[in-house]
Coordinates of C-alpha atoms in Angstrom, one line a residue:
Chain A
X1 CA -48.7 32.5 -24.8
X2 CA -49.5 36.3 -25.6
X3 CA -46.6 37.7 -24.3
X4 CA -44.2 38.2 -27.3
X5 CA -44.0 41.4 -29.3
X6 CA -46.1 42.7 -32.0
X7 CA -46.1 40.7 -35.1
X8 CA -48.8 42.0 -36.9
X9 CA -50.0 45.4 -36.6
X10 CA -53.3 46.8 -38.7
X11 CA -53.5 50.5 -38.9
X12 CA -56.6 52.2 -39.9
X13 CA -57.4 49.5 -42.9
X14 CA -60.2 50.8 -45.2
X15 CA -61.3 48.7 -47.9
X16 CA -63.7 50.1 -50.4
X17 CA -65.1 48.5 -53.6
X18 CA -66.0 51.1 -56.1
X19 CA -69.4 50.1 -57.7
X20 CA -71.0 51.3 -61.2
X21 CA -73.7 53.5 -60.9
X22 CA -73.7 53.6 -57.1
X23 CA -71.9 54.1 -54.1
X24 CA -69.0 52.1 -53.1
X25 CA -69.3 49.2 -50.8
X26 CA -67.2 49.9 -48.0
X27 CA -66.3 46.4 -46.5
X28 CA -63.6 47.3 -44.1
X29 CA -64.2 50.8 -42.4
X30 CA -61.2 51.5 -40.0
X31 CA -59.6 48.5 -38.6
X32 CA -57.3 48.2 -36.2
X33 CA -55.7 45.1 -34.8
X34 CA -52.9 43.8 -33.4
X35 CA -51.5 40.0 -33.2
X36 CA -48.5 39.6 -31.0
X37 CA -45.9 36.3 -31.6
X38 CA -47.4 33.1 -30.8
X39 CA -51.1 34.6 -30.1
X40 CA -54.3 33.1 -31.3
X41 CA -56.7 35.3 -32.2
X42 CA -60.2 34.8 -32.5
X43 CA -62.4 36.8 -35.4
X44 CA -66.2 36.6 -35.4
X45 CA -68.8 38.4 -36.7
X46 CA -72.1 37.8 -39.1
X47 CA -71.3 37.2 -42.8
X48 CA -70.4 40.7 -45.0
X49 CA -69.1 41.9 -41.8
X50 CA -65.7 42.8 -43.3
X51 CA -63.5 40.0 -41.3
X52 CA -62.5 37.8 -44.8
X53 CA -61.9 41.0 -47.0
X54 CA -59.7 42.3 -43.8
X55 CA -57.4 39.1 -43.8
X56 CA -57.5 39.0 -47.6
X57 CA -55.9 42.4 -47.5
X58 CA -53.0 41.0 -45.0
X59 CA -52.4 38.8 -47.8
X60 CA -53.0 41.5 -50.4
X61 CA -55.0 39.0 -52.3
X62 CA -57.9 41.7 -52.4
X63 CA -57.7 42.9 -56.3
X64 CA -56.7 46.5 -56.1
X65 CA -57.8 47.9 -58.5
X66 CA -60.8 47.8 -58.5
X67 CA -60.5 47.7 -54.4
X68 CA -59.4 50.8 -52.8
X69 CA -57.3 49.9 -50.1
X70 CA -56.0 52.6 -47.1
X71 CA -54.2 52.1 -44.0
X72 CA -51.3 50.3 -42.9
X73 CA -50.7 46.4 -42.4
X74 CA -47.0 46.2 -40.8
X75 CA -45.8 42.8 -40.7
X76 CA -42.6 43.2 -38.3
X77 CA -42.5 46.7 -39.0
X78 CA -42.4 46.4 -43.1
X79 CA -45.8 47.6 -44.5
X80 CA -47.5 45.0 -46.6
X81 CA -49.5 47.6 -48.4
X82 CA -46.1 48.9 -49.7
X83 CA -44.6 45.7 -50.7
X84 CA -43.4 44.9 -54.2
X85 CA -44.6 41.7 -56.1
X86 CA -41.7 40.0 -55.4
X87 CA -41.9 40.9 -51.5
X88 CA -45.0 39.7 -51.4
X89 CA -44.8 36.5 -53.0
X90 CA -41.9 35.9 -50.6
X91 CA -44.3 36.9 -47.6
X92 CA -47.2 34.8 -48.7
X93 CA -46.9 31.1 -48.1
X94 CA -43.7 31.8 -46.0
X95 CA -44.0 34.2 -43.7
X96 CA -47.9 34.3 -43.8
X97 CA -50.3 31.1 -44.7
X98 CA -53.8 31.1 -45.1
X99 CA -56.4 28.3 -45.1
X100 CA -60.0 28.9 -46.3
X101 CA -63.3 27.8 -45.8
X102 CA -63.8 25.7 -48.7
X103 CA -61.4 22.6 -48.7
X104 CA -63.5 21.0 -51.6
X105 CA -62.5 23.7 -54.4
X106 CA -59.5 25.3 -52.6
X107 CA -57.7 22.6 -53.8
X108 CA -56.3 22.1 -57.6
X109 CA -58.5 19.3 -58.6
X110 CA -56.1 18.4 -61.7
X111 CA -53.2 18.1 -59.7
X112 CA -52.4 15.1 -57.2
X113 CA -52.0 16.8 -53.7
X114 CA -48.5 15.9 -52.5
X115 CA -47.3 18.0 -55.9
X116 CA -49.2 20.7 -54.8
X117 CA -47.5 20.6 -51.6
X118 CA -44.4 20.1 -53.2
X119 CA -44.6 22.7 -55.1
X120 CA -45.4 25.5 -52.1
X121 CA -42.0 24.0 -50.6
X122 CA -40.0 24.3 -53.7
X123 CA -40.9 27.7 -54.2
X124 CA -39.8 29.0 -51.0
X125 CA -37.1 26.5 -50.1
X126 CA -33.9 25.3 -52.2
X127 CA -34.7 21.6 -51.9
X128 CA -34.5 18.9 -54.2
X129 CA -37.5 17.1 -55.6
X130 CA -36.5 14.2 -53.4
X131 CA -36.1 15.8 -50.2
X132 CA -39.1 18.3 -50.7
X133 CA -41.2 14.9 -50.8
X134 CA -40.0 13.6 -47.7
X135 CA -40.6 17.0 -46.5
X136 CA -43.8 17.2 -47.2
X137 CA -44.8 13.4 -46.5
X138 CA -43.8 14.4 -43.3
X139 CA -46.2 17.2 -43.2
X140 CA -48.8 14.8 -44.0
X141 CA -48.2 12.8 -41.1
X142 CA -48.0 15.6 -39.0
X143 CA -51.5 16.7 -39.8
X144 CA -52.5 13.1 -39.1
X145 CA -53.9 11.8 -42.6
X146 CA -54.0 8.1 -42.0
X147 CA -52.2 6.0 -44.7
X148 CA -50.4 9.1 -45.9
X149 CA -48.0 7.4 -48.4
X150 CA -50.7 6.7 -50.6
X151 CA -52.8 9.9 -50.1
X152 CA -49.9 11.9 -51.2
X153 CA -50.4 10.9 -54.6
X154 CA -54.4 11.3 -54.7
X155 CA -56.4 13.7 -56.5
X156 CA -58.5 16.2 -54.3
X157 CA -61.6 14.5 -55.4
X158 CA -60.5 11.2 -54.0
X159 CA -60.4 12.5 -50.4
X160 CA -63.1 13.6 -48.2
X161 CA -63.5 17.1 -46.7
X162 CA -61.7 16.8 -43.6
X163 CA -58.7 15.1 -45.5
X164 CA -58.8 17.6 -47.7
X165 CA -58.4 20.4 -44.9
X166 CA -55.9 18.6 -43.5
X167 CA -54.0 18.7 -46.7
X168 CA -54.4 22.5 -46.9
X169 CA -53.5 22.8 -43.3
X170 CA -50.3 20.6 -44.2
X171 CA -49.4 22.8 -47.3
X172 CA -50.0 26.2 -44.9
X173 CA -47.8 25.1 -42.5
X174 CA -45.0 23.5 -44.6
X175 CA -42.9 26.5 -44.5
X176 CA -43.0 27.1 -41.2
X177 CA -45.2 30.6 -41.3
X178 CA -45.1 32.7 -38.2
X179 CA -48.8 33.8 -38.9
X180 CA -51.5 31.3 -39.8
X181 CA -54.8 33.2 -41.2
X182 CA -57.7 30.4 -40.9
X183 CA -61.0 31.9 -43.0
X184 CA -63.6 29.8 -41.3
X185 CA -61.6 26.4 -41.8
X186 CA -64.2 24.3 -40.4
X187 CA -67.5 25.8 -41.5
X188 CA -67.8 23.3 -44.4
X189 CA -67.0 20.3 -42.1
X190 CA -69.2 18.2 -40.1
X191 CA -69.3 18.6 -36.2
X192 CA -67.1 16.0 -35.4
X193 CA -64.6 16.6 -37.8
X194 CA -64.4 20.2 -37.2
X195 CA -63.6 19.1 -33.3
X196 CA -60.6 17.0 -34.6
X197 CA -59.4 19.8 -36.9
X198 CA -59.6 22.4 -34.5
X199 CA -57.9 20.7 -31.7
X200 CA -55.0 19.8 -34.6
X201 CA -54.9 23.6 -35.3
X202 CA -54.2 24.1 -31.9
X203 CA -51.7 21.7 -30.9
X204 CA -49.7 22.4 -34.3
X205 CA -49.9 26.5 -33.0
X206 CA -48.4 25.4 -29.7
X207 CA -45.8 23.3 -31.4
X208 CA -44.3 25.6 -34.1
X209 CA -45.0 28.5 -31.7
X210 CA -46.9 30.3 -34.5
X211 CA -49.3 33.2 -34.4
X212 CA -52.9 32.2 -35.3
X213 CA -56.5 34.3 -36.8
X214 CA -59.3 31.9 -36.4
X215 CA -61.8 34.0 -38.9
X216 CA -65.4 32.6 -37.9
X217 CA -69.0 33.4 -37.3
X218 CA -68.9 30.5 -34.8
X219 CA -68.5 31.6 -31.1
X220 CA -67.9 27.6 -30.1
X221 CA -65.3 27.6 -32.5
X222 CA -63.4 30.5 -31.1
X223 CA -64.0 29.1 -27.4
X224 CA -61.9 26.0 -28.4
X225 CA -59.4 28.0 -30.0
X226 CA -58.7 31.8 -29.6
X227 CA -57.0 33.6 -26.6
X228 CA -58.2 36.8 -27.9
X229 CA -61.4 38.0 -29.3
X230 CA -62.1 40.7 -31.7
X231 CA -65.8 41.1 -32.8
X232 CA -66.6 42.6 -36.3
X233 CA -69.3 44.6 -37.3
X234 CA -70.0 46.5 -40.4
X235 CA -66.5 46.8 -41.3
X236 CA -65.3 47.8 -37.6
X237 CA -63.8 46.3 -34.5
X238 CA -66.8 46.6 -32.2
X239 CA -65.2 44.8 -29.1
X240 CA -61.7 43.2 -28.3
X241 CA -61.3 41.2 -25.3
X242 CA -59.5 38.1 -24.0
X243 CA -61.8 34.9 -24.8
X244 CA -62.7 34.8 -21.3
X245 CA -63.5 38.1 -20.3
X246 CA -65.9 38.3 -23.3
X247 CA -67.9 35.5 -23.2
X248 CA -67.9 36.2 -19.3
X249 CA -68.8 39.8 -19.4
X250 CA -69.5 41.1 -22.8
X251 CA -69.8 44.9 -22.9
X252 CA -70.9 45.5 -26.6
X253 CA -74.8 45.2 -27.0
X254 CA -74.1 43.0 -30.4
X255 CA -71.6 40.8 -28.5
X256 CA -74.4 40.2 -25.9
X257 CA -76.6 39.4 -28.6
X258 CA -74.3 37.5 -30.3
X259 CA -73.6 35.5 -27.2
X260 CA -77.5 35.0 -26.4
X261 CA -78.2 33.4 -30.0
X262 CA -75.6 30.5 -29.1
X263 CA -77.7 27.3 -27.7
X264 CA -76.3 25.9 -24.5
X265 CA -77.7 22.7 -22.6
X266 CA -79.9 25.1 -20.8
X267 CA -82.0 26.4 -23.8
X268 CA -83.9 23.6 -24.8
X269 CA -86.8 25.2 -22.8
X270 CA -87.0 28.5 -24.6
X271 CA -86.9 29.9 -28.0
X272 CA -83.6 30.5 -29.3
X273 CA -82.6 34.4 -29.2
X274 CA -81.8 36.1 -32.5
X275 CA -80.7 39.6 -33.1
X276 CA -83.5 41.8 -34.7
X277 CA -82.8 42.8 -38.5
X278 CA -80.0 42.1 -40.6
X279 CA -76.4 43.5 -41.0
X280 CA -76.6 47.0 -42.8
X281 CA -75.9 47.3 -46.6
X282 CA -71.8 48.4 -46.6
X283 CA -73.0 50.5 -49.7
X284 CA -74.9 52.9 -47.3
X285 CA -74.2 52.2 -43.4
X286 CA -76.4 54.2 -41.1
X287 CA -75.2 57.5 -39.4
X288 CA -74.0 57.0 -35.9
X289 CA -73.4 53.9 -35.0
X290 CA -73.7 51.3 -37.6
X291 CA -75.4 48.9 -35.1
X292 CA -78.1 51.4 -33.4
X293 CA -81.3 50.6 -36.1
X294 CA -81.0 46.5 -34.3
X295 CA -79.5 48.0 -30.8
X296 CA -82.1 47.4 -28.1
X297 CA -80.2 50.4 -26.0
X298 CA -79.9 52.6 -28.5
X299 CA -80.2 56.2 -27.5
X300 CA -80.0 59.7 -29.3
X301 CA -76.4 59.9 -29.2
X302 CA -76.2 56.4 -31.2
X303 CA -78.2 57.8 -34.0
X304 CA -76.1 60.6 -34.5
X305 CA -72.8 60.1 -33.7
X306 CA -69.8 57.0 -34.3
X307 CA -69.0 55.9 -31.0
X308 CA -65.4 56.2 -30.1
X309 CA -63.6 53.2 -28.5
X310 CA -64.2 52.9 -24.7
X311 CA -61.3 51.1 -22.8
X312 CA -61.8 48.9 -20.0
X313 CA -58.0 47.5 -19.6
X314 CA -54.8 47.2 -21.9
X315 CA -56.3 45.5 -24.8
X316 CA -60.1 45.7 -23.7
X317 CA -62.4 47.7 -25.3
X318 CA -65.9 48.1 -26.8
X319 CA -66.9 50.8 -29.6
X320 CA -70.5 51.7 -28.0
X321 CA -71.6 55.0 -26.4
X322 CA -73.1 52.9 -23.4
X323 CA -70.5 50.4 -23.1
X324 CA -70.5 49.9 -19.0
X325 CA -74.1 51.2 -18.5
X326 CA -75.9 48.6 -20.0
X327 CA -75.6 44.7 -19.8
Chain B
X1 CA -58.5 2.3 -70.2
X2 CA -57.7 -0.7 -72.6
X3 CA -61.5 -1.9 -72.6
X4 CA -62.6 1.9 -72.9
X5 CA -60.6 2.3 -76.1
X6 CA -61.6 -1.2 -77.3
X7 CA -65.4 -0.2 -76.9
X8 CA -65.2 3.1 -78.5
X9 CA -63.7 1.6 -81.7
X10 CA -66.2 -1.1 -81.8
X11 CA -69.2 1.5 -81.4
X12 CA -67.5 3.2 -84.6
X13 CA -68.0 0.4 -87.0
X14 CA -71.8 1.2 -87.5
X15 CA -70.9 4.1 -87.9
X16 CA -68.4 3.7 -90.7
X17 CA -70.9 0.9 -92.7
X18 CA -73.7 3.8 -92.0
X19 CA -71.3 6.3 -93.8
X20 CA -70.7 3.6 -96.7
X21 CA -74.4 3.0 -97.2
X22 CA -75.4 6.6 -97.3
X23 CA -72.4 7.6 -99.9
X24 CA -72.8 4.5 -102.2
X25 CA -76.3 5.6 -102.8
X26 CA -75.9 9.2 -102.8
X27 CA -73.5 9.2 -105.4
X28 CA -75.3 7.1 -107.7
X29 CA -78.3 9.9 -107.3
X30 CA -76.1 12.8 -108.8
X31 CA -77.2 13.4 -112.7
X32 CA -74.1 11.8 -115.1
X33 CA -72.4 8.6 -115.5
X34 CA -69.0 7.6 -115.3
X35 CA -69.0 5.9 -119.0
X36 CA -70.1 9.1 -120.4
X37 CA -67.8 11.6 -118.4
X38 CA -64.8 8.8 -118.9
X39 CA -65.6 8.5 -122.8
X40 CA -66.6 12.0 -123.5
X41 CA -69.7 12.9 -125.4
X42 CA -68.6 11.7 -128.7
X43 CA -68.7 8.0 -127.5
X44 CA -71.4 5.4 -129.2
X45 CA -74.2 3.7 -127.5
X46 CA -72.4 0.2 -127.8
X47 CA -68.9 2.0 -126.6
X48 CA -70.2 3.1 -123.6
X49 CA -72.1 -0.2 -123.0
X50 CA -68.8 -2.3 -123.2
X51 CA -67.2 0.1 -120.7
X52 CA -70.2 -0.5 -118.2
X53 CA -69.6 -3.9 -118.4
X54 CA -66.0 -3.5 -117.9
X55 CA -66.4 -1.6 -114.6
X56 CA -69.9 -3.6 -113.4
X57 CA -71.8 -0.3 -113.6
X58 CA -74.3 -2.2 -115.7
X59 CA -75.4 -4.7 -112.9
X60 CA -78.9 -3.5 -110.5
X61 CA -77.9 -1.4 -107.8
X62 CA -78.3 -3.9 -104.9
X63 CA -75.7 -6.1 -106.7
X64 CA -73.6 -3.4 -107.1
X65 CA -73.6 -2.6 -103.6
X66 CA -73.4 -6.2 -102.5
X67 CA -70.3 -6.4 -104.4
X68 CA -68.8 -3.3 -103.0
X69 CA -69.9 -3.8 -99.6
X70 CA -68.3 -7.2 -99.5
X71 CA -65.2 -6.0 -101.1
X72 CA -65.2 -3.1 -98.5
X73 CA -65.7 -5.6 -95.7
X74 CA -62.6 -7.3 -96.8
X75 CA -60.6 -3.8 -97.3
X76 CA -60.9 -3.6 -100.7
X77 CA -62.1 -0.3 -102.0
X78 CA -61.9 -1.3 -105.7
X79 CA -60.3 0.7 -108.6
X80 CA -60.3 4.1 -109.6
X81 CA -62.2 4.4 -112.8
X82 CA -60.6 7.9 -114.1
X83 CA -57.0 7.1 -112.4
X84 CA -56.8 3.6 -113.9
X85 CA -55.7 2.3 -110.3
X86 CA -56.8 0.9 -107.2
X87 CA -58.5 3.3 -105.1
X88 CA -56.6 2.2 -102.0
X89 CA -53.4 3.4 -103.9
X90 CA -54.8 6.7 -104.9
X91 CA -55.8 7.5 -101.2
X92 CA -52.8 6.4 -100.0
X93 CA -50.5 9.1 -102.1
X94 CA -52.8 11.7 -101.3
X95 CA -53.5 11.2 -97.5
X96 CA -50.0 12.0 -95.9
X97 CA -50.1 15.5 -97.5
X98 CA -53.8 16.2 -95.8
X99 CA -53.1 14.6 -92.6
X100 CA -49.4 16.7 -92.4
X101 CA -51.6 20.1 -93.3
X102 CA -54.4 19.0 -90.7
X103 CA -51.7 18.1 -88.0
X104 CA -49.7 20.9 -88.4
X105 CA -52.4 23.5 -88.5
X106 CA -53.9 22.2 -85.6
X107 CA -50.6 22.0 -83.6
X108 CA -49.8 25.8 -84.7
X109 CA -53.2 27.0 -84.1
X110 CA -53.4 25.3 -81.1
X111 CA -50.3 26.7 -79.5
X112 CA -50.7 30.0 -80.6
X113 CA -54.3 29.9 -79.5
X114 CA -53.8 29.1 -76.1
X115 CA -51.2 31.9 -75.8
X116 CA -53.6 34.3 -77.1
X117 CA -56.6 33.2 -75.1
X118 CA -54.6 33.3 -71.8
X119 CA -53.5 36.8 -72.8
X120 CA -56.6 37.9 -73.6
X121 CA -58.1 36.6 -70.4
X122 CA -55.6 38.2 -68.3
X123 CA -55.9 41.7 -69.8
X124 CA -60.1 41.1 -69.9
X125 CA -61.6 44.8 -70.8
X126 CA -58.0 46.7 -72.0
X127 CA -57.0 46.8 -75.3
X128 CA -55.0 43.5 -75.9
X129 CA -58.4 42.1 -75.1
X130 CA -60.5 44.1 -77.1
X131 CA -57.9 43.6 -80.1
X132 CA -57.8 39.8 -79.7
X133 CA -61.9 39.5 -79.4
X134 CA -62.4 41.6 -82.3
X135 CA -59.8 40.2 -84.7
X136 CA -61.1 36.4 -83.5
X137 CA -65.0 37.6 -84.3
X138 CA -63.3 38.5 -87.8
X139 CA -61.7 35.3 -88.2
X140 CA -64.6 33.2 -87.2
X141 CA -66.8 35.4 -89.3
X142 CA -65.0 35.0 -92.5
X143 CA -65.4 32.0 -94.7
X144 CA -62.4 29.6 -95.3
X145 CA -62.1 30.1 -99.1
X146 CA -62.2 34.0 -98.7
X147 CA -59.3 34.2 -96.1
X148 CA -57.6 31.8 -98.3
X149 CA -57.9 34.0 -101.5
X150 CA -56.4 37.0 -99.2
X151 CA -53.5 34.9 -98.5
X152 CA -52.9 34.2 -102.1
X153 CA -53.3 38.1 -102.9
X154 CA -51.1 39.0 -100.6
X155 CA -48.6 36.2 -100.3
X156 CA -48.4 34.9 -103.7
X157 CA -49.2 38.1 -105.7
X158 CA -47.7 41.1 -103.8
X159 CA -45.2 39.2 -101.9
X160 CA -44.4 36.5 -104.1
X161 CA -43.2 34.5 -102.1
X162 CA -45.3 31.2 -102.6
X163 CA -46.5 30.1 -105.7
X164 CA -50.0 30.7 -106.6
X165 CA -50.5 26.8 -107.9
X166 CA -49.3 24.5 -104.8
X167 CA -48.9 21.2 -106.7
X168 CA -46.5 23.4 -109.4
X169 CA -43.4 21.8 -110.5
X170 CA -40.3 22.9 -108.2
X171 CA -42.1 24.0 -105.6
X172 CA -40.6 23.0 -102.2
X173 CA -42.6 21.5 -99.4
X174 CA -42.8 24.5 -97.0
X175 CA -43.9 27.0 -99.7
X176 CA -46.6 24.4 -100.9
X177 CA -47.6 24.3 -97.2
X178 CA -47.3 27.8 -96.1
X179 CA -50.6 29.1 -97.5
X180 CA -53.0 26.3 -96.6
X181 CA -51.3 26.5 -93.0
X182 CA -52.0 30.1 -92.7
X183 CA -55.4 30.1 -93.8
X184 CA -56.6 27.3 -91.5
X185 CA -54.6 28.9 -88.4
X186 CA -56.4 32.1 -89.0
X187 CA -59.7 30.3 -88.6
X188 CA -58.9 27.8 -85.9
X189 CA -57.2 30.1 -84.3
X190 CA -60.0 32.5 -83.9
X191 CA -62.4 29.9 -82.5
X192 CA -59.8 28.4 -79.7
X193 CA -58.4 32.2 -78.8
X194 CA -62.1 32.7 -77.9
X195 CA -63.2 29.5 -75.8
X196 CA -59.5 29.8 -74.2
X197 CA -60.0 33.0 -72.8
X198 CA -63.9 32.3 -71.8
X199 CA -62.5 28.8 -70.3
X200 CA -59.7 30.8 -68.2
X201 CA -62.0 33.3 -67.0
X202 CA -64.2 31.0 -65.7
X203 CA -61.3 29.4 -63.6
X204 CA -60.4 32.7 -62.3
X205 CA -63.1 32.7 -59.6
X206 CA -62.1 29.5 -58.4
X207 CA -60.8 29.0 -55.1
X208 CA -58.0 27.3 -55.8
X209 CA -56.6 30.0 -57.9
X210 CA -56.9 32.2 -54.7
X211 CA -55.5 29.6 -52.9
X212 CA -52.2 29.1 -55.3
X213 CA -51.8 33.0 -54.9
X214 CA -51.6 32.8 -51.0
X215 CA -49.1 29.9 -51.4
X216 CA -47.0 32.8 -53.1
X217 CA -46.5 31.5 -56.8
X218 CA -45.5 33.7 -59.4
X219 CA -48.7 34.9 -61.3
X220 CA -47.5 33.6 -64.7
X221 CA -47.5 30.0 -62.8
X222 CA -51.0 30.7 -61.4
X223 CA -52.2 31.2 -64.8
X224 CA -50.3 28.6 -67.2
X225 CA -50.0 25.8 -64.4
X226 CA -53.6 26.1 -62.2
X227 CA -55.6 28.0 -64.5
X228 CA -54.8 26.7 -67.6
X229 CA -54.5 23.2 -66.4
X230 CA -58.3 23.5 -65.3
X231 CA -59.2 25.1 -68.5
X232 CA -58.2 22.3 -70.8
X233 CA -61.8 20.8 -71.2
X234 CA -63.0 22.9 -73.5
X235 CA -59.8 23.6 -75.2
X236 CA -59.4 19.8 -76.2
X237 CA -63.2 20.0 -77.5
X238 CA -62.3 22.9 -79.9
X239 CA -59.0 21.3 -80.7
X240 CA -60.7 18.2 -81.6
X241 CA -63.2 19.8 -83.5
X242 CA -60.9 22.1 -85.5
X243 CA -58.6 18.6 -86.3
X244 CA -61.9 16.6 -87.6
X245 CA -63.1 19.8 -89.5
X246 CA -59.7 20.2 -91.0
X247 CA -60.0 17.0 -92.7
X248 CA -63.6 18.1 -94.2
X249 CA -62.0 21.7 -95.1
X250 CA -59.3 20.3 -96.8
X251 CA -61.5 19.9 -99.6
X252 CA -62.0 23.9 -99.9
X253 CA -58.4 24.6 -99.0
X254 CA -56.9 22.2 -101.6
X255 CA -59.1 23.4 -104.0
X256 CA -57.9 27.2 -103.2
X257 CA -54.5 26.3 -103.2
X258 CA -54.8 23.8 -106.0
X259 CA -52.8 21.1 -104.0
X260 CA -52.9 17.8 -103.7
X261 CA -54.5 15.9 -101.0
X262 CA -57.7 13.9 -100.1
X263 CA -59.9 16.8 -100.5
X264 CA -59.2 17.6 -104.4
X265 CA -58.7 14.0 -104.5
X266 CA -62.5 14.2 -103.8
X267 CA -63.5 16.8 -106.1
X268 CA -61.8 15.5 -108.9
X269 CA -63.5 12.0 -108.1
X270 CA -66.8 13.7 -107.8
X271 CA -66.3 15.9 -110.9
X272 CA -65.4 12.5 -113.0
X273 CA -68.4 10.5 -111.2
X274 CA -65.6 8.1 -110.2
X275 CA -68.0 6.2 -107.8
X276 CA -65.2 3.9 -106.2
X277 CA -62.8 6.7 -105.9
X278 CA -65.3 9.0 -104.1
X279 CA -66.7 6.1 -102.3
X280 CA -63.2 5.6 -100.9
X281 CA -62.1 9.1 -100.1
X282 CA -65.2 10.0 -98.5
X283 CA -65.3 7.1 -96.1
X284 CA -61.5 7.8 -95.2
X285 CA -62.5 11.3 -94.5
X286 CA -65.4 10.1 -91.9
X287 CA -63.2 7.3 -90.7
X288 CA -60.4 10.1 -89.6
X289 CA -62.9 12.3 -88.2
X290 CA -64.1 9.6 -86.3
X291 CA -60.3 8.9 -85.3
X292 CA -60.3 12.5 -84.0
X293 CA -63.1 12.1 -81.9
X294 CA -61.9 9.2 -79.9
X295 CA -58.6 10.3 -79.4
X296 CA -60.2 13.2 -78.2
X297 CA -62.1 11.7 -75.9
X298 CA -59.2 9.5 -74.4
X299 CA -57.3 13.0 -74.0
X300 CA -59.9 14.3 -71.7
X301 CA -59.1 11.7 -69.7
X302 CA -55.4 12.8 -69.1
X303 CA -56.3 16.5 -68.8
X304 CA -59.0 15.8 -66.0
X305 CA -58.6 12.8 -63.6
X306 CA -62.2 13.4 -62.6
X307 CA -63.1 11.9 -65.8
X308 CA -60.5 9.4 -65.9
X309 CA -61.7 7.8 -62.7
X310 CA -65.5 7.8 -64.1
X311 CA -64.7 6.4 -67.2
X312 CA -63.3 3.2 -65.8

């Protein structure tokens, strides 16, 4: 699947939010990521690790100012950071679409859901009201909304959470975007609906040959949908690998910790592991490796010097001084 | 929907009756006598007595109330003592002027305020916002009659584009409308601009605004279609309040601009101790306010489908 060329290339992205009276909050601290055509990339990390901000920046949805953005975000070689307002609007929804965590609040509550989809469609494609309605209805059926025709004219509050997320997906896919950014698409849904939505996303990705970025804190979600995984910690990518390699042989102590936190069928007899401590305050990150205060393998070098990426294959690295030694 | 409206109208009946009862007794507590005020201080006791009998003012208060209330229920508001014509006729002559003023004022002020409020919200913390919020504070803190006097000073005295007396001969419709309208719009816009601004700012943080931007919608569209559409409830509340108070505020405005309307009719009636006319005008103003409140509640349902469904 992921043998296509590079579609989205994030280089040295930094996002800072200046704070009155104290130092800036550094949400993203030099992220490099590439997304290839047709690839599905999983982004995993705790809340506040900068994963959402990174991809909101790709859509330029981070208000700047006040935020300060640095680096390059290349979509097919065009820098999103330098796009004009009109170029950005053409890109949003048409080339890159995004779905959000909260299906309950992500739809306009006073507008019929069908109208909200037609609106997107007519913005990017020159269709008549009637044609747009038909195409939108088609997508409603594609995302498997039962009784699509009558649901089409419902208001969001008349639909369940799962149906609303399907509406969001239909709305995101309606203009055949090449990249879908899914920011915690299943977090607010219950587990059975979660599985259905993930399965639907996977199917639609293959059908439309679309690249998907799946942002989540849930490794089970990653396992279900992602081919490659990037692990975020304190605004950096600390490990990147194919999903198989990452689960079988994690290189970064943080990734190891995350994997140990996931309950399996065999964990019944013991206490679930956890990573001691909390994520660092993005306004005052620790010196050296940002993970060292929580790392069981921390050595002196970790406290003094920020680790470089150590590569163990073409797109396989861990940003850790001790990667490869411990595990 | 139909049964809801009917229910609202039925529940307004006791309110109207309550207003009638209170007004009936309160006006009779005001010192003064319609017979004396009509006949002048030179009238003899006998003349006054004849006058009282003629208008049924000699009967005991409960009897007077019984007659007036029975007539009121049949839609008869009685005859004006000072104007020598039925109260209903006097009110119908004056009501259109007030309704037009209040209606135009609320529509003009509403549209202006929504634009200004959206602008203030979009430019939050920058100079257009600071200018608008400080101007609206000023507009809200100045009493209507004071603003009215300034309008008269500027437009009637200095510029001479409107007459000082709106009900003078040869004054065109728009000339007589301009002064009171401007005064009303200043007050109403001040309050509604602030409401629109704060309501919009609340909506800006909502997730669906981010969704609208992520779809690639132009910012203007995001603001007016998605944000404003959701900010409507407080805007409707304040607009309804503005319209309801416009009917009461007509008393002041019509006095300042000597304009003919139900407010100036009521003032004249009070000065003449014209009991039936005071009664009629006060009850009609109260009924207009109740009507506006019912309309406001109905419009909520159109602005927000979540309210419509739970109302059914």
